[in-house]
């Protein structure tokens, strides 16, 4: 009896908020009737549960199979709920004369739940690391978890206390800036030794980390974001979980993970996917190796692992109404499983969008991963959106260097032909894994303004990292924590509040206002979201390009020189013919487009014609 009580206590600690009945838990805790895929996998956990036989008696619910794993404490129950109506029913587990009844609920789907429209090129994503943005609820800063950690804002590698309440508190700030979607770094539980503030070591796939808030808090944040006309993108990780996940404490089966007996680190050489000469050894090392020792590599070739992960994504979309997914370390997971995952998502939500982190150093490598790529002979990935890491890297030098930077940008965009859908390419200056776009606080904003204007006017989906509008700066030289800084004013007692104009310096307000002006101008601007692009080879360090749609046109002119330049305009007749002037989006001034144009040092003009 004492042993059973102890196990029940452990289960409650490991699976808080999950469905529990007499010492067993089930994931997911509930499901919905009316889904396109009629199959439901339940992972049931409890002492020697594999020795019990499940049964169900409810109209429309059929027990397809039950699978016992190597650990006797797991039982996978597969149900067919195709014809089931919403309601609660019992799943009975029988062993000899002993029975355990576990009530299970099928919920009714919300009206039009399948019609969620994912983010697209009309959006601008704003990436937030929840632990570092704002602390709206200090009471959850030091909750007791299974593992030890400290909340210490003086330690760049520790938790700082940011949470969902802090983001919710500053939704007006985000809306006022002009972005249209929020991408949050992972919010699921990371009950890891030391705290795992970044969120990339999941220890519970169905629970928001309580130091960020509750599942209900997450849903409320999404609802309030929707009410302001913005979307939310959820960060997910299929390649690995955290080493303190229950699966590592009580391993379901030997093939639940890759390289479980002997640690093998991934090579990170993602080129093996399209390298015509790649060896099987190198391919296996890349896919099956662990990211780091604290992130064990999940084996998605195991069909039960694959089903668990796919179903978990659908659960979060249906439960929370989240508008899109950013999938971490995309090429590190099993290729076929990721195709199946994309198809499963689109089957339930046809207008959904997923962006995959395929961190490639060359355009061709990135384009390989996009849905319908002609460069991919391995098979259609079905991944709608990819991330342009090559452009991110170029941006750190192109805008801060000499006039040659304009040529580098031109040459990079010339390779856009490789993409199957350029409007579903995520473009960005930096993110939580890279040096900040600004290596240090600038004395003037020439490079900043060119970078912002460029990202907001080229084809694709722009993404900005929180704090860019405040001129946050830094490099990874001393560690990741130095590019993941707290926003001043986000914590009670902060001496400065940069969420308010009064708390920002003059140059910060200049940057914020510039970015806001362009963001609000871009919102609803179909010329930028959907228009075609035409550009000209940079001449004398000046880069000119145009976006046009249905007779409307926007022309961008960037001077890469650190001195004034005079630009003869006859070369650009095919985009300027018939126009004598254009309106500068930033200043509202009319700019003459006759014969020649004088540009200030490092100038950038965004002109509506």
Coordinates of C-alpha atoms in Angstrom, one line a residue:
X1 CA 0.0 0.0 0.0
X2 CA 2.8 2.4 1.0
X3 CA 4.5 1.6 -2.3
X4 CA 1.4 2.4 -4.3
X5 CA 0.9 5.7 -2.5
X6 CA 4.5 6.6 -3.1
X7 CA 4.1 5.9 -6.8
X8 CA 0.9 7.9 -6.9
X9 CA 2.8 10.8 -5.4
X10 CA 5.6 10.5 -7.8
X11 CA 3.2 10.4 -10.8
X12 CA 1.4 13.5 -9.5
X13 CA 4.7 15.3 -9.3
X14 CA 5.8 14.1 -12.7
X15 CA 2.5 14.7 -14.5
X16 CA 0.8 17.6 -12.8
X17 CA -2.4 18.7 -14.5
X18 CA -2.6 15.4 -16.4
X19 CA -5.5 13.0 -16.3
X20 CA -4.9 10.7 -13.3
X21 CA -6.9 7.8 -11.9
X22 CA -5.7 5.6 -9.0
X23 CA -2.0 6.0 -9.7
X24 CA -2.1 6.1 -13.5
X25 CA -1.8 9.1 -15.9
X26 CA -2.7 9.5 -19.6
X27 CA -1.3 11.8 -22.2
X28 CA -3.1 13.6 -23.6
X29 CA -5.5 14.3 -20.8
X30 CA -8.4 14.9 -23.3
X31 CA -9.1 14.9 -27.1
X32 CA -11.7 16.1 -29.5
X33 CA -14.4 14.4 -31.6
X34 CA -14.6 15.3 -35.2
X35 CA -10.9 15.4 -36.1
X36 CA -9.9 14.3 -39.6
X37 CA -7.6 11.6 -38.2
X38 CA -9.8 9.2 -36.3
X39 CA -6.9 7.6 -34.4
X40 CA -6.0 8.6 -30.9
X41 CA -2.9 7.4 -29.0
X42 CA -3.0 7.4 -25.3
X43 CA 0.3 7.0 -23.4
X44 CA -0.7 5.5 -20.0
X45 CA 1.8 5.5 -17.2
X46 CA 1.6 3.7 -13.9
X47 CA 3.2 0.9 -11.9
X48 CA 3.1 -2.3 -14.0
X49 CA 0.3 -0.9 -16.1
X50 CA 1.5 -3.0 -19.1
X51 CA 0.2 -6.1 -17.3
X52 CA -3.4 -4.7 -17.4
X53 CA -5.8 -5.2 -20.3
X54 CA -7.7 -2.0 -21.5
X55 CA -11.3 -2.0 -22.6
X56 CA -13.8 0.7 -23.7
X57 CA -17.5 0.7 -24.0
X58 CA -18.7 4.0 -25.5
X59 CA -20.7 4.5 -28.8
X60 CA -18.3 5.3 -31.6
X61 CA -15.1 4.5 -29.7
X62 CA -13.2 1.4 -30.7
X63 CA -10.1 -0.1 -29.1
X64 CA -7.7 -0.6 -32.0
X65 CA -4.8 -2.0 -30.0
X66 CA -2.7 -1.7 -26.9
X67 CA 1.1 -1.9 -27.0
X68 CA 3.3 -2.8 -24.0
X69 CA 6.8 -1.3 -24.1
X70 CA 9.9 -2.6 -22.5
X71 CA 9.3 -0.7 -19.3
X72 CA 6.3 -2.3 -17.6
X73 CA 5.1 1.1 -16.5
X74 CA 3.9 2.3 -19.9
X75 CA 1.0 1.1 -22.0
X76 CA 0.1 2.7 -25.4
X77 CA -3.6 2.5 -26.1
X78 CA -4.8 3.2 -29.6
X79 CA -8.4 4.2 -30.0
X80 CA -10.6 4.9 -33.1
X81 CA -12.9 7.8 -32.3
X82 CA -14.1 8.5 -35.8
X83 CA -17.8 8.1 -35.0
X84 CA -17.7 9.2 -31.4
X85 CA -19.7 12.2 -30.1
X86 CA -18.4 14.6 -27.4
X87 CA -18.7 13.1 -24.0
X88 CA -16.9 11.4 -21.1
X89 CA -16.4 7.6 -20.9
X90 CA -14.4 5.1 -18.9
X91 CA -11.3 3.3 -20.1
X92 CA -11.2 0.2 -17.9
X93 CA -7.8 -1.5 -17.1
X94 CA -8.2 -5.1 -15.9
X95 CA -5.8 -7.5 -14.4
X96 CA -7.3 -10.7 -12.9
X97 CA -9.9 -9.4 -10.5
X98 CA -8.5 -5.9 -10.2
X99 CA -9.9 -3.1 -12.2
X100 CA -8.9 0.6 -12.7
X101 CA -11.4 2.9 -14.3
X102 CA -10.1 6.0 -15.9
X103 CA -12.6 8.6 -17.2
X104 CA -11.7 10.1 -20.5
X105 CA -13.3 13.1 -22.3
X106 CA -13.8 13.8 -25.9
X107 CA -14.5 17.5 -26.2
X108 CA -16.5 19.3 -28.9
X109 CA -14.3 21.2 -31.3
X110 CA -14.7 25.0 -31.5
X111 CA -16.5 26.4 -34.5
X112 CA -14.2 26.7 -37.5
X113 CA -11.2 25.3 -35.5
X114 CA -9.9 23.8 -38.7
X115 CA -9.8 27.2 -40.4
X116 CA -6.9 28.7 -38.5
X117 CA -4.9 30.8 -40.9
X118 CA -1.1 30.6 -40.4
X119 CA 1.3 33.5 -40.7
X120 CA 2.3 34.6 -44.2
X121 CA 4.2 37.3 -46.0
X122 CA 1.8 40.0 -44.8
X123 CA 3.1 39.4 -41.3
X124 CA 6.1 40.6 -39.4
X125 CA 7.2 38.2 -36.6
X126 CA 8.5 39.5 -33.2
X127 CA 10.6 36.9 -31.5
X128 CA 10.5 36.9 -27.7
X129 CA 12.4 34.9 -25.1
X130 CA 9.8 34.7 -22.3
X131 CA 12.3 34.5 -19.5
X132 CA 14.0 37.7 -20.6
X133 CA 11.2 40.0 -21.8
X134 CA 9.2 41.0 -18.7
X135 CA 8.2 39.6 -15.3
X136 CA 4.5 40.1 -14.8
X137 CA 4.1 37.7 -11.9
X138 CA 7.0 37.6 -9.4
X139 CA 5.2 34.9 -7.4
X140 CA 6.2 32.2 -9.9
X141 CA 9.9 33.1 -9.9
X142 CA 11.1 30.6 -7.4
X143 CA 8.6 27.7 -7.5
X144 CA 9.7 24.4 -6.2
X145 CA 10.5 22.0 -9.1
X146 CA 11.9 18.5 -9.1
X147 CA 15.4 19.9 -10.0
X148 CA 17.3 22.7 -8.4
X149 CA 17.8 26.1 -10.0
X150 CA 18.2 29.7 -9.1
X151 CA 16.5 32.8 -10.4
X152 CA 19.3 35.4 -10.6
X153 CA 19.2 38.3 -12.9
X154 CA 22.9 38.9 -12.3
X155 CA 23.7 35.6 -13.9
X156 CA 23.3 35.6 -17.7
X157 CA 22.9 31.8 -17.7
X158 CA 20.2 31.6 -14.9
X159 CA 16.5 32.1 -15.0
X160 CA 15.5 35.8 -14.7
X161 CA 11.8 35.5 -14.0
X162 CA 10.2 36.6 -17.2
X163 CA 6.8 35.0 -17.9
X164 CA 3.6 34.9 -19.9
X165 CA 2.1 37.5 -17.6
X166 CA 4.9 39.9 -18.5
X167 CA 4.2 39.4 -22.2
X168 CA 0.5 39.9 -21.7
X169 CA 1.1 43.1 -19.7
X170 CA 3.0 44.6 -22.7
X171 CA 0.8 43.5 -25.6
X172 CA -0.1 47.1 -26.1
X173 CA 3.6 47.9 -26.5
X174 CA 4.0 45.1 -29.1
X175 CA 0.8 46.1 -31.0
X176 CA 1.9 49.8 -31.0
X177 CA 5.3 48.9 -32.4
X178 CA 3.4 47.5 -35.5
X179 CA 4.4 43.8 -35.7
X180 CA 1.6 41.4 -36.5
X181 CA 2.7 38.1 -34.9
X182 CA 4.6 37.0 -31.8
X183 CA 7.0 34.0 -31.9
X184 CA 7.8 32.8 -28.4
X185 CA 10.8 30.7 -27.7
X186 CA 9.6 27.4 -26.1
X187 CA 7.2 27.8 -23.2
X188 CA 6.8 24.1 -22.3
X189 CA 8.2 22.7 -19.0
X190 CA 12.0 22.6 -18.8
X191 CA 12.4 21.1 -15.3
X192 CA 16.1 20.7 -15.7
X193 CA 19.0 21.1 -13.4
X194 CA 20.0 24.7 -13.5
X195 CA 16.7 25.9 -14.9
X196 CA 17.1 25.7 -18.7
X197 CA 15.7 29.3 -19.1
X198 CA 15.8 29.1 -22.9
X199 CA 13.1 26.4 -23.1
X200 CA 14.9 24.0 -25.5
X201 CA 15.1 20.9 -23.2
X202 CA 11.5 19.8 -22.8
X203 CA 10.6 17.7 -19.8
X204 CA 6.8 17.7 -20.2
X205 CA 5.2 18.1 -23.7
X206 CA 1.7 18.9 -22.3
X207 CA 2.5 21.4 -19.7
X208 CA 3.6 25.1 -19.9
X209 CA 6.5 25.6 -17.5
X210 CA 4.9 26.8 -14.3
X211 CA 7.6 29.5 -14.0
X212 CA 6.1 31.0 -17.1
X213 CA 2.5 30.4 -16.1
X214 CA -0.2 27.7 -16.6
X215 CA -1.7 26.2 -19.7
X216 CA -4.7 28.4 -19.2
X217 CA -2.4 31.5 -19.0
X218 CA -0.9 30.5 -22.4
X219 CA -4.4 30.2 -23.9
X220 CA -5.4 33.5 -22.5
X221 CA -2.3 35.2 -23.9
X222 CA -3.1 33.8 -27.3
X223 CA -6.7 35.0 -27.0
X224 CA -5.7 38.5 -26.0
X225 CA -3.1 38.6 -28.8
X226 CA -5.8 37.6 -31.3
X227 CA -8.1 40.3 -29.9
X228 CA -5.4 42.9 -30.9
X229 CA -5.3 41.5 -34.4
X230 CA -2.0 39.7 -34.0
X231 CA -1.0 36.0 -34.3
X232 CA 1.2 33.7 -32.1
X233 CA 3.8 31.2 -33.3
X234 CA 4.7 28.3 -31.0
X235 CA 8.3 27.0 -30.9
X236 CA 8.5 23.2 -30.9
X237 CA 11.3 20.7 -30.6
X238 CA 11.1 17.1 -32.0
X239 CA 14.7 16.2 -32.3
X240 CA 15.3 15.9 -28.6
X241 CA 13.9 16.3 -25.1
X242 CA 15.5 17.3 -21.8
X243 CA 17.6 14.7 -19.9
X244 CA 15.4 15.1 -16.9
X245 CA 12.3 14.0 -18.8
X246 CA 10.5 11.0 -17.2
X247 CA 11.4 9.1 -20.4
X248 CA 15.1 9.2 -19.3
X249 CA 14.3 8.3 -15.7
X250 CA 12.1 5.3 -16.8
X251 CA 13.0 4.6 -20.4
X252 CA 9.9 3.3 -22.4
X253 CA 12.0 1.2 -24.7
X254 CA 15.6 0.9 -25.9
X255 CA 14.7 2.4 -29.3
X256 CA 12.8 5.4 -27.8
X257 CA 16.1 7.3 -28.1
X258 CA 19.1 7.1 -30.4
X259 CA 22.5 6.2 -29.0
X260 CA 21.2 5.6 -25.5
X261 CA 23.9 3.2 -24.5
X262 CA 26.8 5.3 -25.6
X263 CA 26.8 9.1 -26.0
X264 CA 27.4 10.2 -29.6
X265 CA 27.2 13.9 -30.5
X266 CA 25.8 15.0 -33.8
X267 CA 28.2 16.2 -36.4
X268 CA 25.9 19.1 -37.3
X269 CA 26.9 18.5 -41.0
X270 CA 23.4 19.0 -42.5
X271 CA 24.8 18.9 -46.0
X272 CA 24.6 15.0 -45.8
X273 CA 20.9 15.3 -46.9
X274 CA 21.8 16.5 -50.4
X275 CA 25.5 15.6 -50.7
X276 CA 25.6 13.1 -53.6
X277 CA 28.7 11.5 -52.1
X278 CA 27.6 11.3 -48.4
X279 CA 28.5 8.2 -46.5
X280 CA 26.0 6.2 -44.4
X281 CA 28.3 6.8 -41.4
X282 CA 28.1 10.6 -41.7
X283 CA 24.4 10.6 -42.4
X284 CA 23.7 8.5 -39.3
X285 CA 26.0 10.6 -37.1
X286 CA 24.2 13.7 -38.1
X287 CA 20.7 12.5 -37.6
X288 CA 21.1 10.1 -34.6
X289 CA 23.8 12.0 -32.7
X290 CA 22.8 14.0 -29.6
X291 CA 22.7 17.8 -29.8
X292 CA 24.3 18.1 -26.4
X293 CA 24.6 15.7 -23.4
X294 CA 21.5 17.3 -21.7
X295 CA 19.3 16.9 -24.8
X296 CA 18.9 13.1 -25.6
X297 CA 18.1 12.4 -29.2
X298 CA 14.6 11.1 -29.8
X299 CA 14.2 8.3 -32.4
X300 CA 11.3 9.4 -34.6
X301 CA 11.7 6.2 -36.6
X302 CA 9.9 4.5 -33.7
X303 CA 6.3 4.8 -34.9
X304 CA 5.0 5.3 -31.3
X305 CA 7.4 8.2 -30.8
X306 CA 6.4 9.7 -34.1
X307 CA 2.7 9.4 -33.3
X308 CA 3.2 10.9 -29.8
X309 CA 5.0 14.0 -31.3
X310 CA 2.6 14.5 -34.2
X311 CA -0.4 14.2 -31.9
X312 CA 1.1 16.6 -29.4
X313 CA 1.4 19.3 -32.0
X314 CA -2.3 18.9 -33.0
X315 CA -3.3 18.9 -29.4
X316 CA -1.6 22.3 -28.8
X317 CA -3.1 23.8 -31.9
X318 CA -6.6 22.6 -31.1
X319 CA -6.3 23.5 -27.4
X320 CA -4.8 26.9 -27.6
X321 CA -5.6 28.2 -31.1
X322 CA -1.9 29.0 -31.8
X323 CA -1.5 30.3 -35.3
X324 CA 1.8 28.8 -36.4
X325 CA 4.8 26.6 -35.5
X326 CA 8.5 27.2 -35.6
X327 CA 10.2 23.8 -35.5
X328 CA 13.6 23.8 -33.9
X329 CA 16.6 21.9 -35.4
X330 CA 14.5 20.7 -38.3
X331 CA 17.1 18.5 -40.2
X332 CA 18.2 16.7 -37.1
X333 CA 14.9 14.7 -36.8
X334 CA 13.9 11.8 -39.1
X335 CA 13.2 13.1 -42.6
X336 CA 10.2 10.9 -43.3
X337 CA 8.6 11.5 -39.9
X338 CA 8.8 15.3 -40.5
X339 CA 7.0 14.9 -43.8
X340 CA 4.3 12.9 -42.1
X341 CA 4.1 15.6 -39.4
X342 CA 3.6 18.4 -41.9
X343 CA 0.9 16.4 -43.8
X344 CA -0.9 15.6 -40.5
X345 CA -1.0 19.3 -39.5
X346 CA -2.2 20.4 -43.0
X347 CA -4.8 17.7 -43.0
X348 CA -6.4 19.1 -39.9
X349 CA -5.6 22.8 -40.6
X350 CA -5.2 23.3 -44.4
X351 CA -4.2 27.0 -44.1
X352 CA -1.6 26.5 -41.4
X353 CA 2.0 27.5 -41.7
X354 CA 5.2 25.9 -40.3
X355 CA 8.7 27.4 -40.5
X356 CA 11.6 25.0 -40.0
X357 CA 15.0 25.9 -38.6
X358 CA 17.2 24.5 -41.2
X359 CA 20.4 26.4 -40.4
X360 CA 22.3 26.2 -43.7
X361 CA 25.1 28.5 -44.8
X362 CA 24.2 28.6 -48.5
X363 CA 20.9 29.4 -50.3
X364 CA 20.8 26.1 -52.1
X365 CA 20.9 24.2 -48.9
X366 CA 18.1 26.2 -47.4
X367 CA 16.0 26.0 -50.5
X368 CA 16.3 22.2 -50.5
X369 CA 14.1 22.1 -47.4
X370 CA 11.2 24.0 -48.7
X371 CA 8.0 22.4 -49.9
X372 CA 8.0 21.6 -53.7
X373 CA 11.7 22.4 -54.1
X374 CA 13.1 21.4 -57.5
X375 CA 16.5 21.0 -55.9
X376 CA 15.3 18.1 -53.7
X377 CA 15.4 14.7 -55.3
X378 CA 15.0 13.0 -52.0
X379 CA 11.2 13.7 -51.8
X380 CA 9.0 16.7 -51.0
X381 CA 9.6 17.9 -47.5
X382 CA 6.1 19.5 -47.3
X383 CA 7.7 22.3 -45.2
X384 CA 6.1 25.6 -46.3
X385 CA 8.6 28.0 -44.8
X386 CA 12.3 28.1 -44.3
X387 CA 14.8 30.5 -42.6
X388 CA 17.3 32.5 -44.5
X389 CA 20.4 32.2 -42.3
X390 CA 22.7 33.2 -45.1
X391 CA 21.1 36.6 -45.3
X392 CA 21.3 37.0 -41.5
X393 CA 25.0 36.4 -41.7
X394 CA 25.5 38.9 -44.5
X395 CA 23.5 41.5 -42.7
X396 CA 26.1 41.7 -39.9
X397 CA 28.6 43.0 -42.3
X398 CA 26.8 44.3 -45.4
X399 CA 25.2 47.3 -43.6
X400 CA 28.2 48.2 -41.5
X401 CA 30.9 47.9 -44.0
X402 CA 31.8 49.7 -47.2
X403 CA 29.8 50.1 -50.4
X404 CA 30.6 46.5 -51.3
X405 CA 27.9 45.4 -48.9
X406 CA 25.3 46.5 -51.4
X407 CA 26.8 44.1 -54.0
X408 CA 26.7 41.3 -51.4
X409 CA 23.0 41.9 -50.8
X410 CA 22.2 42.0 -54.5
X411 CA 24.1 38.8 -55.2
X412 CA 22.3 37.1 -52.3
X413 CA 18.8 38.0 -53.5
X414 CA 19.8 36.9 -57.0
X415 CA 19.7 33.4 -55.6
X416 CA 16.1 33.7 -54.6
X417 CA 15.3 31.8 -57.8
X418 CA 16.2 28.6 -55.9
X419 CA 13.2 28.8 -53.6
X420 CA 9.9 27.2 -54.6
X421 CA 8.1 30.0 -52.8
X422 CA 10.0 33.1 -51.9
X423 CA 7.1 34.6 -50.1
X424 CA 7.4 31.8 -47.5
X425 CA 11.1 32.5 -46.6
X426 CA 11.7 33.9 -43.1
X427 CA 14.2 36.8 -43.3
X428 CA 15.8 38.2 -40.2
X429 CA 18.8 40.2 -38.9
X430 CA 19.4 38.1 -35.8
X431 CA 17.7 35.8 -33.3
X432 CA 18.3 34.1 -29.9
X433 CA 21.1 31.9 -31.3
X434 CA 23.2 34.6 -33.1
X435 CA 25.1 37.7 -32.4
X436 CA 22.9 40.7 -32.2
X437 CA 22.6 42.7 -35.5
X438 CA 24.2 45.6 -33.6
X439 CA 27.5 44.6 -32.1
X440 CA 27.5 47.6 -29.8
X441 CA 25.4 50.7 -29.1
X442 CA 25.6 52.8 -32.3
X443 CA 26.4 56.5 -32.3
X444 CA 24.3 57.0 -35.4
X445 CA 21.5 54.9 -37.0
X446 CA 22.5 54.7 -40.7
X447 CA 23.2 51.0 -40.7
X448 CA 20.3 50.2 -38.4
X449 CA 17.9 52.1 -40.7
X450 CA 19.1 50.4 -43.8
X451 CA 18.9 47.0 -42.2
X452 CA 15.3 47.6 -41.0
X453 CA 14.2 49.1 -44.3
X454 CA 15.7 46.2 -46.3
X455 CA 14.1 43.5 -44.2
X456 CA 10.7 45.2 -44.4
X457 CA 10.7 45.7 -48.2
X458 CA 12.2 42.5 -49.7
X459 CA 10.1 39.4 -50.5
X460 CA 9.5 37.0 -47.7
X461 CA 8.4 37.1 -44.0
X462 CA 10.4 39.5 -41.8
X463 CA 11.2 38.5 -38.3
X464 CA 12.8 40.8 -35.6
X465 CA 14.3 39.8 -32.3
X466 CA 12.8 41.6 -29.2
X467 CA 14.9 44.6 -28.2
X468 CA 15.9 45.5 -31.8
X469 CA 13.7 48.5 -31.6
X470 CA 15.5 49.5 -28.4
X471 CA 19.0 49.1 -30.0
X472 CA 19.8 46.0 -27.9
X473 CA 23.3 44.9 -28.9
X474 CA 26.0 42.3 -28.1
X475 CA 27.8 39.2 -29.3
X476 CA 27.9 35.6 -28.1
X477 CA 31.6 35.9 -27.3
X478 CA 31.0 35.7 -23.6
X479 CA 28.0 33.4 -23.9
X480 CA 24.4 33.2 -25.1
X481 CA 23.1 35.2 -22.1
X482 CA 24.6 38.3 -23.5
X483 CA 22.4 38.3 -26.5
X484 CA 19.3 37.4 -24.4
X485 CA 19.1 40.5 -22.2
X486 CA 16.2 41.6 -20.0
X487 CA 14.1 44.5 -21.3
X488 CA 14.7 47.4 -18.8
X489 CA 11.3 48.1 -17.2
X490 CA 10.1 44.6 -17.5
X491 CA 10.8 43.9 -13.8
X492 CA 9.4 45.5 -10.7
X493 CA 11.9 48.0 -9.3
X494 CA 13.8 48.5 -12.6
X495 CA 15.4 52.0 -12.5
X496 CA 14.6 52.6 -16.2
X497 CA 11.4 51.6 -18.2
X498 CA 12.2 51.3 -21.9
X499 CA 8.6 50.2 -22.6
X500 CA 7.8 53.9 -22.3
X501 CA 9.3 56.6 -24.5
X502 CA 10.2 58.6 -21.4
X503 CA 12.6 55.8 -20.3
X504 CA 14.4 55.6 -23.6
X505 CA 17.3 57.7 -24.8
X506 CA 17.0 60.1 -27.8
X507 CA 18.7 57.7 -30.1
X508 CA 16.6 54.8 -28.9
X509 CA 13.4 56.7 -29.5
X510 CA 14.7 57.6 -33.0
X511 CA 15.2 53.9 -33.7
X512 CA 11.9 52.9 -32.2
X513 CA 9.9 55.6 -34.1
X514 CA 11.7 54.7 -37.4
X515 CA 10.9 51.0 -37.0
X516 CA 7.3 51.7 -36.0
X517 CA 6.8 54.0 -39.0
X518 CA 7.9 51.3 -41.4
X519 CA 6.0 48.5 -39.6
X520 CA 2.7 50.3 -39.6
X521 CA 3.2 51.3 -43.2
X522 CA 3.9 47.6 -44.1
X523 CA 0.8 46.3 -42.3
X524 CA -1.9 45.6 -44.9
X525 CA 0.5 46.7 -47.7
X526 CA -0.1 44.1 -50.5
X527 CA 2.6 45.6 -52.7
X528 CA 5.2 44.5 -50.2
X529 CA 3.4 41.3 -49.1
X530 CA 2.7 40.0 -52.5
X531 CA 4.3 42.2 -55.1
X532 CA 7.0 41.2 -57.6
X533 CA 10.5 42.5 -57.3
X534 CA 12.9 44.0 -59.8
X535 CA 16.4 45.1 -58.8
X536 CA 19.5 46.6 -60.5
X537 CA 23.1 45.6 -60.1
X538 CA 24.5 48.2 -57.6
X539 CA 26.4 51.0 -59.3
X540 CA 29.0 53.1 -57.4
X541 CA 27.8 51.5 -54.2
X542 CA 24.1 52.4 -54.6
X543 CA 21.5 49.6 -54.7
X544 CA 18.0 50.2 -56.2
X545 CA 15.1 47.8 -56.3
X546 CA 11.3 48.0 -56.8
X547 CA 8.2 46.1 -55.6
X548 CA 5.1 46.3 -57.7
X549 CA 1.6 45.0 -57.8
X550 CA -1.5 45.9 -59.7
X551 CA 0.0 49.2 -60.9
X552 CA 1.3 50.3 -57.5
X553 CA 5.0 50.5 -56.9
X554 CA 7.5 51.0 -54.1
X555 CA 11.1 51.9 -54.9
X556 CA 13.9 51.4 -52.4
X557 CA 17.3 53.2 -52.8
X558 CA 20.2 52.5 -50.5
X559 CA 23.5 54.3 -50.6
X560 CA 26.3 52.0 -49.3
X561 CA 28.8 54.8 -49.3
X562 CA 29.9 56.7 -46.2
X563 CA 29.7 59.9 -48.2
X564 CA 27.1 61.7 -50.3
X565 CA 26.4 60.2 -53.7
X566 CA 24.8 61.6 -56.8
X567 CA 22.7 58.9 -58.6
X568 CA 21.8 59.4 -62.3
X569 CA 18.3 58.1 -62.8
X570 CA 18.2 57.3 -66.5
X571 CA 19.4 53.8 -65.9
X572 CA 16.2 53.0 -64.0
X573 CA 13.7 54.0 -66.6
X574 CA 12.0 50.7 -66.6
X575 CA 10.7 51.3 -63.0
X576 CA 10.7 55.1 -63.0
X577 CA 9.3 55.9 -66.4
X578 CA 6.2 58.1 -66.1
X579 CA 7.1 59.2 -62.6
X580 CA 8.5 62.6 -61.8
X581 CA 8.5 62.1 -58.0
X582 CA 7.9 59.7 -55.2
X583 CA 6.7 60.1 -51.6
X584 CA 9.2 59.2 -48.8
X585 CA 7.5 56.8 -46.5
X586 CA 9.4 58.0 -43.4
X587 CA 9.4 61.7 -43.8
X588 CA 6.3 62.2 -46.0
X589 CA 8.4 64.5 -48.2
X590 CA 8.1 64.5 -52.0
X591 CA 11.3 63.4 -53.6
X592 CA 12.1 64.5 -57.2
X593 CA 12.9 61.7 -59.6
X594 CA 14.1 63.8 -62.6
X595 CA 17.5 63.2 -64.1
X596 CA 19.5 62.6 -60.8
X597 CA 19.1 62.1 -57.1
X598 CA 21.4 63.2 -54.4
X599 CA 21.7 60.7 -51.5
X600 CA 23.2 61.4 -48.1
X601 CA 25.9 59.1 -46.7
X602 CA 24.5 55.7 -45.9
X603 CA 21.1 57.0 -46.9
X604 CA 18.0 54.8 -47.5
X605 CA 14.8 56.0 -49.2
X606 CA 11.6 54.0 -49.3
X607 CA 9.5 55.7 -52.0
X608 CA 5.8 55.2 -52.9
X609 CA 5.3 56.0 -56.6

